[in-house]
PDB file of C-alpha atoms in Angstrom:
ATOM      1  CA  MET A   1     -30.459 -42.872  15.411  1.00 96.00           C
ATOM      2  CA  LYS A   2     -31.054 -46.252  13.430  1.00 97.00           C
ATOM      3  CA  ILE A   3     -31.827 -45.978   9.981  1.00 98.00           C
ATOM      4  CA  THR A   4     -33.025 -48.589   7.830  1.00 98.00           C
ATOM      5  CA  VAL A   5     -33.510 -49.101   4.768  1.00 98.00           C
ATOM      6  CA  THR A   6     -35.146 -52.118   2.643  1.00 97.00           C
ATOM      7  CA  ARG A   7     -35.305 -52.365  -1.034  1.00 95.00           C
ATOM      8  CA  SER A   8     -37.604 -55.121  -2.730  1.00 93.00           C
ATOM      9  CA  GLY A   9     -38.821 -55.616  -6.118  1.00 89.00           C
ATOM     10  CA  GLY A  10     -36.756 -55.607  -9.106  1.00 83.00           C
ATOM     11  CA  ILE A  11     -37.008 -58.252 -12.021  1.00 80.00           C
ATOM     12  CA  ALA A  12     -36.100 -61.114  -9.214  1.00 81.00           C
ATOM     13  CA  GLY A  13     -38.502 -59.562  -6.352  1.00 81.00           C
ATOM     14  CA  LEU A  14     -35.284 -60.067  -3.944  1.00 88.00           C
ATOM     15  CA  THR A  15     -35.471 -57.970  -0.324  1.00 94.00           C
ATOM     16  CA  ARG A  16     -32.157 -56.590   0.976  1.00 95.00           C
ATOM     17  CA  GLU A  17     -31.927 -54.120   4.545  1.00 97.00           C
ATOM     18  CA  TRP A  18     -29.210 -52.228   5.137  1.00 97.00           C
ATOM     19  CA  VAL A  19     -29.122 -50.769   8.921  1.00 97.00           C
ATOM     20  CA  VAL A  20     -26.858 -48.065   9.666  1.00 97.00           C
ATOM     21  CA  ARG A  21     -26.528 -46.515  13.605  1.00 96.00           C
ATOM     22  CA  VAL A  22     -25.151 -43.228  13.132  1.00 96.00           C
ATOM     23  CA  GLU A  23     -23.738 -42.923  16.731  1.00 95.00           C
ATOM     24  CA  GLU A  24     -21.608 -45.476  15.419  1.00 95.00           C
ATOM     25  CA  GLN A  25     -20.359 -43.698  11.763  1.00 94.00           C
ATOM     26  CA  GLY A  26     -17.030 -41.728  11.915  1.00 91.00           C
ATOM     27  CA  ASP A  27     -19.121 -38.497  10.757  1.00 95.00           C
ATOM     28  CA  PRO A  28     -22.314 -38.593  12.844  1.00 95.00           C
ATOM     29  CA  ASP A  29     -22.807 -34.853  12.474  1.00 96.00           C
ATOM     30  CA  SER A  30     -22.761 -35.071   8.504  1.00 97.00           C
ATOM     31  CA  TRP A  31     -25.288 -37.258   8.931  1.00 97.00           C
ATOM     32  CA  PHE A  32     -27.764 -35.959  11.220  1.00 96.00           C
ATOM     33  CA  ARG A  33     -27.733 -33.037   8.623  1.00 96.00           C
ATOM     34  CA  LEU A  34     -28.671 -34.907   5.614  1.00 96.00           C
ATOM     35  CA  VAL A  35     -30.830 -36.484   7.250  1.00 96.00           C
ATOM     36  CA  GLU A  36     -32.445 -32.639   8.639  1.00 95.00           C
ATOM     37  CA  GLN A  37     -32.717 -32.217   4.129  1.00 93.00           C
ATOM     38  CA  LEU A  38     -35.504 -34.873   4.355  1.00 94.00           C
ATOM     39  CA  PRO A  39     -38.985 -34.077   2.563  1.00 91.00           C
ATOM     40  CA  TRP A  40     -40.690 -35.995   5.252  1.00 85.00           C
ATOM     41  CA  ARG A  41     -44.248 -34.262   4.263  1.00 77.00           C
ATOM     42  CA  PRO A  42     -46.239 -35.663   2.019  1.00 62.00           C
ATOM     43  CA  ARG A  43     -46.842 -35.213  -1.566  1.00 65.00           C
ATOM     44  CA  HIS A  44     -48.544 -36.918  -4.065  1.00 62.00           C
ATOM     45  CA  ARG A  45     -46.567 -40.085  -4.874  1.00 67.00           C
ATOM     46  CA  SER A  46     -46.846 -42.069  -7.894  1.00 72.00           C
ATOM     47  CA  ALA A  47     -47.625 -45.843  -7.925  1.00 71.00           C
ATOM     48  CA  PRO A  48     -44.138 -48.548  -8.845  1.00 69.00           C
ATOM     49  CA  GLN A  49     -43.588 -49.236 -11.633  1.00 72.00           C
ATOM     50  CA  PRO A  50     -42.844 -52.712 -13.284  1.00 74.00           C
ATOM     51  CA  ASP A  51     -39.524 -54.373 -12.600  1.00 80.00           C
ATOM     52  CA  ARG A  52     -38.554 -51.870 -10.621  1.00 87.00           C
ATOM     53  CA  TYR A  53     -37.164 -51.133  -6.788  1.00 91.00           C
ATOM     54  CA  VAL A  54     -39.435 -49.781  -3.792  1.00 92.00           C
ATOM     55  CA  TYR A  55     -37.471 -48.393  -1.183  1.00 94.00           C
ATOM     56  CA  ARG A  56     -38.895 -48.496   2.673  1.00 95.00           C
ATOM     57  CA  ILE A  57     -36.670 -45.748   4.543  1.00 97.00           C
ATOM     58  CA  ALA A  58     -37.203 -45.770   8.575  1.00 97.00           C
ATOM     59  CA  VAL A  59     -35.069 -42.594  10.374  1.00 97.00           C
ATOM     60  CA  SER A  60     -35.864 -43.616  14.028  1.00 92.00           C
ATOM     61  CA  ARG A  61     -39.502 -43.426  14.440  1.00 93.00           C
ATOM     62  CA  ARG A  62     -40.272 -41.504  10.724  1.00 95.00           C
ATOM     63  CA  ARG A  63     -40.758 -43.924   7.793  1.00 95.00           C
ATOM     64  CA  ILE A  64     -41.629 -43.587   4.338  1.00 94.00           C
ATOM     65  CA  THR A  65     -42.218 -45.629   1.772  1.00 92.00           C
ATOM     66  CA  LEU A  66     -41.190 -44.748  -1.996  1.00 91.00           C
ATOM     67  CA  PRO A  67     -41.362 -45.610  -5.400  1.00 91.00           C
ATOM     68  CA  GLU A  68     -37.764 -46.199  -7.191  1.00 91.00           C
ATOM     69  CA  GLN A  69     -38.561 -43.333 -10.066  1.00 90.00           C
ATOM     70  CA  GLU A  70     -39.159 -41.072  -6.936  1.00 90.00           C
ATOM     71  CA  LEU A  71     -35.576 -41.905  -4.661  1.00 91.00           C
ATOM     72  CA  THR A  72     -33.782 -38.465  -5.972  1.00 91.00           C
ATOM     73  CA  GLY A  73     -32.000 -35.463  -4.265  1.00 92.00           C
ATOM     74  CA  PRO A  74     -31.396 -36.292  -0.406  1.00 95.00           C
ATOM     75  CA  TRP A  75     -33.306 -39.398  -0.552  1.00 95.00           C
ATOM     76  CA  ARG A  76     -30.816 -41.043  -3.270  1.00 96.00           C
ATOM     77  CA  GLN A  77     -28.263 -39.192  -0.991  1.00 97.00           C
ATOM     78  CA  LEU A  78     -29.393 -41.274   2.104  1.00 98.00           C
ATOM     79  CA  VAL A  79     -30.029 -44.945   0.359  1.00 97.00           C
ATOM     80  CA  ASP A  80     -26.850 -44.753  -1.178  1.00 97.00           C
ATOM     81  CA  ARG A  81     -24.831 -43.627   2.020  1.00 97.00           C
ATOM     82  CA  VAL A  82     -26.672 -45.768   4.487  1.00 97.00           C
ATOM     83  CA  ARG A  83     -26.191 -49.072   1.881  1.00 96.00           C
ATOM     84  CA  ASP A  84     -22.491 -48.187   1.290  1.00 95.00           C
ATOM     85  CA  ALA A  85     -21.904 -47.828   5.164  1.00 95.00           C
ATOM     86  CA  ALA A  86     -23.579 -50.953   5.803  1.00 93.00           C
ATOM     87  CA  GLU A  87     -21.310 -52.999   3.040  1.00 88.00           C
ATOM     88  CA  GLN A  88     -18.203 -51.698   4.875  1.00 81.00           C
ATOM     89  CA  PRO A  89     -16.215 -54.254   6.393  1.00 71.00           C
ATOM     90  CA  GLU A  90     -16.247 -53.826  10.049  1.00 63.00           C
ATOM     91  CA  LYS A  91     -12.743 -52.710  11.640  1.00 57.00           C
ATOM     92  CA  ASP A  92     -11.154 -54.845  14.650  1.00 49.00           C
TER      93      ASP A  92
END
């Protein structure tokens, strides 16, 4: 399973992207459990606020866009975990 997190906006308007392949992680079962907790159902979303980030999250074929102020709970956990895993130096 591939997870992609794209962050755009902010004061500088830069875009960053992090990608993780769950099967390549040391603990794939915990990744799968986290993904199962994600609230994919649509609900009223607030508009992005000036100078704040917007996150586009893709897990396999599922996609969602969240303004920074709604990145809470399991969404925050997922984004933090993907970023941390993607920024780890590769092991030889």
